[in-house]
mmCIF file of C-alpha atoms in Angstrom:
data_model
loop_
_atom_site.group_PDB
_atom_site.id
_atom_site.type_symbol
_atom_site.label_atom_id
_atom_site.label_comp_id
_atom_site.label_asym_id
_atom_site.label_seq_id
_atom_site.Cartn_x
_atom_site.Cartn_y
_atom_site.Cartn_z
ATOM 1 C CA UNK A 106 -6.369 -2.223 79.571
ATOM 2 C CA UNK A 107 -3.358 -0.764 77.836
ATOM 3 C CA UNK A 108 -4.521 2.411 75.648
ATOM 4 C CA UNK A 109 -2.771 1.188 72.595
ATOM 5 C CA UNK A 110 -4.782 -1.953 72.807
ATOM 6 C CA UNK A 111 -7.547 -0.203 72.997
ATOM 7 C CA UNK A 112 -6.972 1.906 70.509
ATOM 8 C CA UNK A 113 -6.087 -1.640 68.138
ATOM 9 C CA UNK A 114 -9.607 -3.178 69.311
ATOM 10 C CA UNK A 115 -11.743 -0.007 68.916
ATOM 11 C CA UNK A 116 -9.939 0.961 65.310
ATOM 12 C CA UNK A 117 -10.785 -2.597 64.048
ATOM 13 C CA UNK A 118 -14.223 -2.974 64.753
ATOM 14 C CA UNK A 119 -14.908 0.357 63.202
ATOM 15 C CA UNK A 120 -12.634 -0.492 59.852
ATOM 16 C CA UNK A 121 -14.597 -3.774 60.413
ATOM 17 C CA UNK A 122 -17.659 -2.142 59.887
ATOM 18 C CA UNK A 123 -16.997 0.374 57.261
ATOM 19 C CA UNK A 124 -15.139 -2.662 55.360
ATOM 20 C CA UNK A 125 -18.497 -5.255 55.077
ATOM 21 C CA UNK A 126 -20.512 -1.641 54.474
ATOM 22 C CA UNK A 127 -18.522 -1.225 51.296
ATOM 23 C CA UNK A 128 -18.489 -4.358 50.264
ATOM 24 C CA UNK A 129 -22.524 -4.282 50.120
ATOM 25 C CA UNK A 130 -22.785 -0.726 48.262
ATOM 26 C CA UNK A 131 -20.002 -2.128 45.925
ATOM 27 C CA UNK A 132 -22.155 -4.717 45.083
ATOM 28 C CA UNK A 133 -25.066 -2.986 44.706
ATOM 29 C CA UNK A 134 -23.217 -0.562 42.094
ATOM 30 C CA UNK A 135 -22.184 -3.320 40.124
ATOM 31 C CA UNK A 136 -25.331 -5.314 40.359
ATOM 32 C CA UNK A 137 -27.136 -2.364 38.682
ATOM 33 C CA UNK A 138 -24.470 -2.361 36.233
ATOM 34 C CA UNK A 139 -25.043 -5.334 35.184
ATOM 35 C CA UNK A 140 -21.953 -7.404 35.797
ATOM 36 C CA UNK A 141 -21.596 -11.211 37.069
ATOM 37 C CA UNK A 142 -20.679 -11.973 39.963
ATOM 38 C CA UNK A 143 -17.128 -12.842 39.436
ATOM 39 C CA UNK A 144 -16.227 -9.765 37.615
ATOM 40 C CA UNK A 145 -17.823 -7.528 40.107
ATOM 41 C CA UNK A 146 -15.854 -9.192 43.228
ATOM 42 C CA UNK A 147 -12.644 -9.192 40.984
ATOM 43 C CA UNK A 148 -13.017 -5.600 41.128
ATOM 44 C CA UNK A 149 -13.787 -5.038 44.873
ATOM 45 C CA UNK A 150 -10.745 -7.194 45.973
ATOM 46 C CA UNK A 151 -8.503 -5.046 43.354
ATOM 47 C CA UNK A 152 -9.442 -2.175 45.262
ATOM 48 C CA UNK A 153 -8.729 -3.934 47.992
ATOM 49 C CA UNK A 154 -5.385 -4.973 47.031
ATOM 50 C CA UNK A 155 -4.265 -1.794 45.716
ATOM 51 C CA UNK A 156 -5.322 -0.165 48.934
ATOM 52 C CA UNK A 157 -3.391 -2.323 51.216
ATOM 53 C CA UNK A 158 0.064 -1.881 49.378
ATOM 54 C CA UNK A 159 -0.271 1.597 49.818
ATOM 55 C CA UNK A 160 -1.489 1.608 53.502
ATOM 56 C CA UNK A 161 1.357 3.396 55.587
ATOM 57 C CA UNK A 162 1.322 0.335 57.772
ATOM 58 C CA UNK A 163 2.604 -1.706 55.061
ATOM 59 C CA UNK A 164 5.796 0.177 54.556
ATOM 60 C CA UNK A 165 9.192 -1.709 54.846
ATOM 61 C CA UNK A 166 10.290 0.551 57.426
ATOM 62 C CA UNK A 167 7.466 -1.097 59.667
ATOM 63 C CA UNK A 168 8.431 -4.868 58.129
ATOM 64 C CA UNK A 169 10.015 -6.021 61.858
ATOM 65 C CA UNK A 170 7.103 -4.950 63.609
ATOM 66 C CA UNK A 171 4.448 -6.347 61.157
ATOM 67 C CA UNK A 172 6.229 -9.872 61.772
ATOM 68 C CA UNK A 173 5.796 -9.384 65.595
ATOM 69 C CA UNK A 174 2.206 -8.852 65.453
ATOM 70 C CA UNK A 175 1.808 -11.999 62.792
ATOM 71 C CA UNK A 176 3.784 -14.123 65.205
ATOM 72 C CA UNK A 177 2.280 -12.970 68.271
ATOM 73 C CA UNK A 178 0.370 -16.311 68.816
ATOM 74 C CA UNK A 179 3.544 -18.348 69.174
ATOM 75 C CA UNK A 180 4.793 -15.889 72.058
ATOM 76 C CA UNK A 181 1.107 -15.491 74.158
ATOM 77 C CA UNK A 182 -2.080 -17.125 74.862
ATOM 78 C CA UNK A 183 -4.977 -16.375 72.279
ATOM 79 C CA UNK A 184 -6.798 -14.133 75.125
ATOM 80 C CA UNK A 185 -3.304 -12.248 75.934
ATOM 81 C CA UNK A 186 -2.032 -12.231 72.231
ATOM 82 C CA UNK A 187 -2.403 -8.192 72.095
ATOM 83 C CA UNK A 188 -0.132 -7.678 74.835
ATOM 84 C CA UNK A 189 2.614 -7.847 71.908
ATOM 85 C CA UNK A 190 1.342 -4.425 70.798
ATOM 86 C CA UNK A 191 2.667 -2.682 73.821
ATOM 87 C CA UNK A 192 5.313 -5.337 75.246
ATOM 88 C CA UNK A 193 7.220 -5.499 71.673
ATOM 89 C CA UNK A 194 5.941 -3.820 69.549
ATOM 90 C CA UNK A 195 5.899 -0.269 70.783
ATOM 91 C CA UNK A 196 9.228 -0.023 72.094
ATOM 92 C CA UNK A 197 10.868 -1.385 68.291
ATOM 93 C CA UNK A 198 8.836 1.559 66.787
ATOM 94 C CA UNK A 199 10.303 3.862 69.126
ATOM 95 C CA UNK A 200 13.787 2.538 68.085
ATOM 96 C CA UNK A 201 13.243 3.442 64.793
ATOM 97 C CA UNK A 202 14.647 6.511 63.010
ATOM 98 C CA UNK A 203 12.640 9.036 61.000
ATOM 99 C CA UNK A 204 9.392 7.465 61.535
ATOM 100 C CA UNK A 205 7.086 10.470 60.077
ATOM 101 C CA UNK A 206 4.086 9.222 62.180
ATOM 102 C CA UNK A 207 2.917 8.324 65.686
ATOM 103 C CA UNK A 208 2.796 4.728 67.424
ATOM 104 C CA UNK A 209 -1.069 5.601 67.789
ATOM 105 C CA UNK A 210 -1.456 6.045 63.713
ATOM 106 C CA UNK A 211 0.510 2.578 62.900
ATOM 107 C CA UNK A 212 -1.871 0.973 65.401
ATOM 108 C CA UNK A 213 -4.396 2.531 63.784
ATOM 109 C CA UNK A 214 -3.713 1.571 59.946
ATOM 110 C CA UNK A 215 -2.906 -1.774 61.102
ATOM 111 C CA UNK A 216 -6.052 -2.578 62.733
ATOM 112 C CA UNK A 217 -7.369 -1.328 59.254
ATOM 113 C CA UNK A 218 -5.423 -4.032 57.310
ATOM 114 C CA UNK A 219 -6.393 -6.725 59.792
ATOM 115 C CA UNK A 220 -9.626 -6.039 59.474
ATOM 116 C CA UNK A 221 -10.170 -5.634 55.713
ATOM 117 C CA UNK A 222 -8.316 -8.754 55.299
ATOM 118 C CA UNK A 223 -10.485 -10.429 57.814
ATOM 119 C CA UNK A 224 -13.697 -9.398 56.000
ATOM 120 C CA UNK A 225 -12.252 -9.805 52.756
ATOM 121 C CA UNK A 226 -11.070 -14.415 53.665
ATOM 122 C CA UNK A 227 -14.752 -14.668 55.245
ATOM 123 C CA UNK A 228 -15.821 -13.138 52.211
ATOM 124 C CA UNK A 229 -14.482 -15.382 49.887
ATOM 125 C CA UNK A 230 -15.019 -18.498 52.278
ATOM 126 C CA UNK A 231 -18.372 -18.621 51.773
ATOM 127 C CA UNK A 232 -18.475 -17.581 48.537
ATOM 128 C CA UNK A 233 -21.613 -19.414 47.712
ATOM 129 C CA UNK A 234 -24.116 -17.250 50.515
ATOM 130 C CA UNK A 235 -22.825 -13.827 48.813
ATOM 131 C CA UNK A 236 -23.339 -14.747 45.251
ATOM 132 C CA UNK A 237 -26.845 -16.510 45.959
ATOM 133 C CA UNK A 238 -27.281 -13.228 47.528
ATOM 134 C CA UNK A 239 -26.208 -11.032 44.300
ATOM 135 C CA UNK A 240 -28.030 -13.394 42.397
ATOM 136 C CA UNK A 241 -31.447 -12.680 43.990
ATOM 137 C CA UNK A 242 -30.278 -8.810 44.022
ATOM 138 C CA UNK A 243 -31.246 -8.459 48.043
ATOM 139 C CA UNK A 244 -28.076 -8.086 50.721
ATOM 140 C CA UNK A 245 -30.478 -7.963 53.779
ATOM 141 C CA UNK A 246 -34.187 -7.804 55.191
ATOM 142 C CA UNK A 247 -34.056 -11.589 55.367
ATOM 143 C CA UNK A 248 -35.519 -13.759 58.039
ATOM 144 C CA UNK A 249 -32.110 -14.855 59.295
ATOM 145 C CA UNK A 250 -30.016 -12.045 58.296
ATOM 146 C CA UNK A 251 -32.018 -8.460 59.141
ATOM 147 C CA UNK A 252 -28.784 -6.837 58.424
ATOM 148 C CA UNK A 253 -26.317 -7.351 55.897
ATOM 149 C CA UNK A 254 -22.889 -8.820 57.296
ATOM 150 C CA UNK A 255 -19.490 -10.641 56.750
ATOM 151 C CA UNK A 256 -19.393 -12.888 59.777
ATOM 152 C CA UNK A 257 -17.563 -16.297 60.754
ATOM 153 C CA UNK A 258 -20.214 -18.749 59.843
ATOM 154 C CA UNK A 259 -20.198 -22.424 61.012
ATOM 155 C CA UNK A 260 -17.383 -25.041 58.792
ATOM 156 C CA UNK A 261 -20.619 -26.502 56.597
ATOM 157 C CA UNK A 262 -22.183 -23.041 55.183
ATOM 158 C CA UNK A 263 -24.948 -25.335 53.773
ATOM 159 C CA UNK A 264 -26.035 -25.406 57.028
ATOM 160 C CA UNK A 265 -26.713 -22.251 58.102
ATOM 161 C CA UNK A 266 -30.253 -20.582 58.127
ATOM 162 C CA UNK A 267 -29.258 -17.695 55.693
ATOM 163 C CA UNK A 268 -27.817 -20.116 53.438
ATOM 164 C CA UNK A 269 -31.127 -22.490 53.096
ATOM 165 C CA UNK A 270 -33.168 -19.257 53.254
ATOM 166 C CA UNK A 271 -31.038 -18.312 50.103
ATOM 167 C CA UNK A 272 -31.214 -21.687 48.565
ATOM 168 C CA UNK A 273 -34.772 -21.811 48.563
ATOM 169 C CA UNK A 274 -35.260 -18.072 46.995
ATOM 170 C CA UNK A 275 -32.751 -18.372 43.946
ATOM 171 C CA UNK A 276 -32.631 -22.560 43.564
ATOM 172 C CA UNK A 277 -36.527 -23.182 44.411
ATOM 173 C CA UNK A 278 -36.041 -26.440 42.038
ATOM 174 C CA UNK A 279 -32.536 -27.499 42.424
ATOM 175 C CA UNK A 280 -30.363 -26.672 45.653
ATOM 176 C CA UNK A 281 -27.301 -25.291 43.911
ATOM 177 C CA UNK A 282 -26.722 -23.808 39.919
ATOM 178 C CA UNK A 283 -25.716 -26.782 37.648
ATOM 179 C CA UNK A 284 -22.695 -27.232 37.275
ATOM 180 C CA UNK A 285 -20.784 -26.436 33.913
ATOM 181 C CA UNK A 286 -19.106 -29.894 32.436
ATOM 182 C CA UNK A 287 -16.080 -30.069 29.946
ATOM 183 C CA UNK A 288 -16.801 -32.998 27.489
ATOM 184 C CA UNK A 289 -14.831 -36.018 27.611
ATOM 185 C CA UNK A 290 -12.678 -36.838 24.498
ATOM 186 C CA UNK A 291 -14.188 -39.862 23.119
ATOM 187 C CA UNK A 292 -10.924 -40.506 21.088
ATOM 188 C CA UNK A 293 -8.605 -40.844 23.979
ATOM 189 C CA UNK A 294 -7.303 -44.453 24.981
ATOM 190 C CA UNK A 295 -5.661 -43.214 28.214
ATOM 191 C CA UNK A 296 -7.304 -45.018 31.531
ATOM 192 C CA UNK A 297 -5.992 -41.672 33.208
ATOM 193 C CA UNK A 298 -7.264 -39.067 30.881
ATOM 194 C CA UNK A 299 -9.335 -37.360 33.198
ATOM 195 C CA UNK A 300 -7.344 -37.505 36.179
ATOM 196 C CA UNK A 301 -3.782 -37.104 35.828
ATOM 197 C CA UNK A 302 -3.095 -35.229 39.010
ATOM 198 C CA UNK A 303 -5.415 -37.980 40.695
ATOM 199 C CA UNK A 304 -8.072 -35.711 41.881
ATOM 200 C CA UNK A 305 -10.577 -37.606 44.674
ATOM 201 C CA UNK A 306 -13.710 -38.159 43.632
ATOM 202 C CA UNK A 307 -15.820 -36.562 45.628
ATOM 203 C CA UNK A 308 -14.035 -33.376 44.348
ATOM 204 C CA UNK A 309 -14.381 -34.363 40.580
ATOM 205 C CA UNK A 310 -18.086 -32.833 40.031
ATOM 206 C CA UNK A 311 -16.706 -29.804 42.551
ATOM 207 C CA UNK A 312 -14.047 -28.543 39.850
ATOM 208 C CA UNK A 313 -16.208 -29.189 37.254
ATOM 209 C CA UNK A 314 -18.565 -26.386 38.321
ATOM 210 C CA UNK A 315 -18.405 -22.392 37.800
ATOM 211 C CA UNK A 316 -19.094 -21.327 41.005
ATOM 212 C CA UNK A 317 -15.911 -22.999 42.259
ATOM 213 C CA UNK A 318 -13.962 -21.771 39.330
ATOM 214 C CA UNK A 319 -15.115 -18.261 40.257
ATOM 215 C CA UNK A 320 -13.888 -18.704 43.604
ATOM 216 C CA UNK A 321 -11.212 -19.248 42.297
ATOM 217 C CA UNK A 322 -10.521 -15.818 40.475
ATOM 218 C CA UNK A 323 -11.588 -14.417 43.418
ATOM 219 C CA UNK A 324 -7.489 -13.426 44.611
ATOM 220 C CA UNK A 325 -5.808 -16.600 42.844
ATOM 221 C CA UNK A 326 -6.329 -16.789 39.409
ATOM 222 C CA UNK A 327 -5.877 -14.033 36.612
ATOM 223 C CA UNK A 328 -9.773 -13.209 35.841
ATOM 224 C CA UNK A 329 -8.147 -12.057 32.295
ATOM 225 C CA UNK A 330 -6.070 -14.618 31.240
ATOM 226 C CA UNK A 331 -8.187 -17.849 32.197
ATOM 227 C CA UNK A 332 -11.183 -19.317 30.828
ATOM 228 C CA UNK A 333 -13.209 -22.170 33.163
ATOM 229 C CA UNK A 334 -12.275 -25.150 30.414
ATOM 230 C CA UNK A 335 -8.916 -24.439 30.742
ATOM 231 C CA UNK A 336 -9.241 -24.356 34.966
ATOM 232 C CA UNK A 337 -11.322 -28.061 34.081
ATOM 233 C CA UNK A 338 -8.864 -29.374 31.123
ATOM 234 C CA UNK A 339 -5.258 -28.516 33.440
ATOM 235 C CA UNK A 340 -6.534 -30.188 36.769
ATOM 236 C CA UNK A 341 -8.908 -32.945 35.416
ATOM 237 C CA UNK A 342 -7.077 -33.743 31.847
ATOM 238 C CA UNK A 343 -3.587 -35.233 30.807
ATOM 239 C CA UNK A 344 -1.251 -32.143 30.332
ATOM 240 C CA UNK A 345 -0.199 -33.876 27.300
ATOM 241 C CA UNK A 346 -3.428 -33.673 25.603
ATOM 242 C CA UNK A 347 -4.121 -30.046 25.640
ATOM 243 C CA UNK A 348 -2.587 -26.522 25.174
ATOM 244 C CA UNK A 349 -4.584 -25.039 28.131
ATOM 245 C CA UNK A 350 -2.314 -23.363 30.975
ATOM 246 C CA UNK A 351 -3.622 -21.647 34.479
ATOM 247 C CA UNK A 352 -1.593 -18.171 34.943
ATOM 248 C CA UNK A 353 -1.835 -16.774 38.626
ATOM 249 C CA UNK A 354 -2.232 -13.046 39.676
ATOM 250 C CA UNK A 355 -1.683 -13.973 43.353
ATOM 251 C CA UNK A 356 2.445 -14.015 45.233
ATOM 252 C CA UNK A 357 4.059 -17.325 44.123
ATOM 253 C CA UNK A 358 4.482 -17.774 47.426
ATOM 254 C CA UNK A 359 0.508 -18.087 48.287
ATOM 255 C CA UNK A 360 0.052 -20.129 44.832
ATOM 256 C CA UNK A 361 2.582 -22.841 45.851
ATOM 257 C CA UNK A 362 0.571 -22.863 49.235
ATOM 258 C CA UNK A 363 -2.556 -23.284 47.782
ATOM 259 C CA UNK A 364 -1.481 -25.998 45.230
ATOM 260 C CA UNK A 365 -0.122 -27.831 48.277
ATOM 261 C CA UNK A 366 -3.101 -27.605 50.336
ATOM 262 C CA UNK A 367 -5.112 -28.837 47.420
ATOM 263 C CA UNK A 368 -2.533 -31.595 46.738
ATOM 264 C CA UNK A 369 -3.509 -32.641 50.678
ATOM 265 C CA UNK A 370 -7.234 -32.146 50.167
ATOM 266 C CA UNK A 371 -8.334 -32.536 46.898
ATOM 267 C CA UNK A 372 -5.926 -34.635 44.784
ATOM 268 C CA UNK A 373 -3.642 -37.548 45.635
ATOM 269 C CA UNK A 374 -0.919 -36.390 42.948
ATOM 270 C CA UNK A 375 -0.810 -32.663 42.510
ATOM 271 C CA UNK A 376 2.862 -33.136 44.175
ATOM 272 C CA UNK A 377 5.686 -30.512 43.356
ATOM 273 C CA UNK A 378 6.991 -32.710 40.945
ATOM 274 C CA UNK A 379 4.247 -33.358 38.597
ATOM 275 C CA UNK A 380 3.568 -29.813 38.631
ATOM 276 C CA UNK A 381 6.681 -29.062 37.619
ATOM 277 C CA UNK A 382 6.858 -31.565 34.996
ATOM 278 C CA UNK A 383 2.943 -30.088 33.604
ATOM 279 C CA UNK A 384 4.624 -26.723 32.918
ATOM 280 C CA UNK A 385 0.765 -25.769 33.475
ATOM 281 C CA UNK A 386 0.750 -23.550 36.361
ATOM 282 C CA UNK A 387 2.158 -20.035 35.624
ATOM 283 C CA UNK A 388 2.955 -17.644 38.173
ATOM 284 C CA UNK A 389 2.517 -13.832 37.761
ATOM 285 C CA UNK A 390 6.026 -13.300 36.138
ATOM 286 C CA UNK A 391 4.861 -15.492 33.266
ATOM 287 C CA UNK A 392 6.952 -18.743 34.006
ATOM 288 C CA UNK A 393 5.876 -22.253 35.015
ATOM 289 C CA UNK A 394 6.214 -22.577 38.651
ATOM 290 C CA UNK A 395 8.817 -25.504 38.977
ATOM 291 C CA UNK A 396 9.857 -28.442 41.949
ATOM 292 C CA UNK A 397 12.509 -26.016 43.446
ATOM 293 C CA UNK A 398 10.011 -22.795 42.962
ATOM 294 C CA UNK A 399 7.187 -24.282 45.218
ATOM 295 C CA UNK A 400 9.904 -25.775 47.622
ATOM 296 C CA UNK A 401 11.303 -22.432 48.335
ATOM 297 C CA UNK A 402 8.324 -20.515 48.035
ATOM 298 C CA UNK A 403 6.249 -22.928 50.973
ATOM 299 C CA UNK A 404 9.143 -21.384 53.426
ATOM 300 C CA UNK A 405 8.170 -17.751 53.174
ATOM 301 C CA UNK A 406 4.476 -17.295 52.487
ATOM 302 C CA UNK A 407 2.603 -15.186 54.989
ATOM 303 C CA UNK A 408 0.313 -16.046 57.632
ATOM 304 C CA UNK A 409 -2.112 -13.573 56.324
ATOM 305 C CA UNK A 410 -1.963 -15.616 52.973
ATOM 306 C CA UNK A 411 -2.437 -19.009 54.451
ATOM 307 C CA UNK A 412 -5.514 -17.648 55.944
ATOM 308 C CA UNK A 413 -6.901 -16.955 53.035
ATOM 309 C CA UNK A 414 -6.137 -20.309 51.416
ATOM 310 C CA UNK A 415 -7.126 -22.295 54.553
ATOM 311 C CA UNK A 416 -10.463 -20.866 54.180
ATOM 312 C CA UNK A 417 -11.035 -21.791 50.239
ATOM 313 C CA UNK A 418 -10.213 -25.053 51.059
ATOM 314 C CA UNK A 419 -12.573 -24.907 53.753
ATOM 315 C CA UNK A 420 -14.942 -24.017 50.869
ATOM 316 C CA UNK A 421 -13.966 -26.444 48.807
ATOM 317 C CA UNK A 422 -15.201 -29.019 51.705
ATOM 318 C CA UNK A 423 -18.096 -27.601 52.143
ATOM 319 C CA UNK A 424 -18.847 -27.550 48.425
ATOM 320 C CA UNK A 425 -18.379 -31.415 48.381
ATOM 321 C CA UNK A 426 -20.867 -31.565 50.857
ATOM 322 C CA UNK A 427 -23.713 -29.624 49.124
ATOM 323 C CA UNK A 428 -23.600 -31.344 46.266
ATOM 324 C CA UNK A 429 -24.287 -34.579 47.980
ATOM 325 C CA UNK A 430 -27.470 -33.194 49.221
ATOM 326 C CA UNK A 431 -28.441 -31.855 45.125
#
């Protein structure tokens, strides 16, 4: 095997490692501080954030070969996709000029920022195992999980043995927390009221609830400038009947991406138009994201990005399918 592959493989699993380790102490710290949930992740993934725009790796200078490794599925099989590291990529870093450090430390500080991302989507994908978990104030020592860990768990979470395990220690009565209802106006006359963007119904009880509104802080939403009836009044309500607005912390670019994949999911009228027209969804410049925003946006957002809104959507699945068991 090529040493710089190596070097990739053996660098991520270690950053892999020390990644899910911090997570947990990070946890504990705030757990004994006595925050929520929400506020204590909203931290962590700060840190996160903050950390990854200054990794050396992220630098423009190293912009061409970052795109190269993104794309390296379209140009080899999934079991030969790190032969771009030495076939491509090393030979455009050695065409670079004033580099200031080695092929072997980009490799390294890349595998980094893979795997914190990594950790970081799988994280927030099953959202509902970690929090049950910070809820009951235990991270491991658990008949199916000895050891605390951030793992690819199966598409329904529900499923899994940790998660029942869970379920039965912090729910004993009910499967999953209540979920947090916004009143219906009795005075309104509009057939619509309640579901102007034409949400499904299997997802209406889902964004009704505060652990999916949590979620949704977790990266997306600004933690600060949000409250959970204004998340419930902007996607369940007529825009014209309230003042409530949703202001994102997250690249327009991964906002319009997650509106769309909710739009395909979730809702049969969250289109790019009636967004527009809502003037409800702010991006993090402070202006409503409009028709030719999202249009332009959906052709530049990262794979790294998608990722992570794939997998709340795959949450937002699995969340349907938990409260049909409740």
């Amino acid at each position: 095997m090529n040493k710089y592959i190596q070097l990739y493989e053996k660098s991520y699993e270690t950053q892999r490692e020390c990644a899910v380790s911090r997570i947990k102490q990070e946890l504990i710290n705030h757990k004994s501080k006595g925050f929520r949930f929400n506020k204590a992740i909203n931290f962590l993934i700060k840190e996160f954030e903050e950390e990854d725009k200054s990794c050396v790796a992220n630098e423009k200078h190293f912009s061409e070969l970052n795109r190269e490794f993104a794309g390296r599925g379209s140009t080899y099989e999934e079991e030969y996709e790190f032969l771009i590291i030495p076939n491509v990529m090393k030979p455009l870093f050695d065409s670079l000029s004033d580099k200031k450090i080695t092929f072997s430390r980009y490799i390294q500080e890349l595998a980094k920022r893979q795997a914190f991302t990594k950790v970081i989507n799988l994280f927030r994908n099953d959202f509902l195992l970690y929090d049950m978990m910070y809820e009951h104030g235990q991270f491991d020592g658990y008949n199916n999980l000895e050891e605390f860990d951030i793992i690819k768990y199966p598409t329904n979470i529900n499923q899994s043995a940790i998660f029942r395990e869970l379920e039965q220690l912090v729910y004993p009565e009910t499967r999953i927390e209540a979920p947090n209802k916004l009143e219906v106006d009795p005075k309104s006359n509009k057939p619509d009221d309640n579901n102007f963007f034409e949400i499904r119904k299997e997802y209406i009880s889902v964004f009704e609830s505060v652990n999916i509104y949590e979620h949704f802080t977790l990266g997306y939403l600004d933690f600060e400038k949000n409250q959970q009836e204004d998340f419930i009044k902007v996607f369940l309500k007529n825009p014209e009947d309230h003042n409530a607005k949703l202001a994102f912390e997250c690249d327009t670019s991964q906002a319009c991406y997650l509106l769309t994949r909710l739009n395909e999911t979730c809702f049969k009228r969250l289109t790019q138009s009636a967004i527009g027209k809502s003037k409800k969804f702010i991006s993090n410049n402070g202006h409503p994201f409009s028709q030719s925003t999202i249009s332009r946006s959906l052709k530049i957002v990262s794979d790294t990005d998608k990722e992570a809104v794939d997998a709340t959507i795959e949450f937002l699945k699995t969340a349907t399918k938990v409260k049909k068991n409740t």
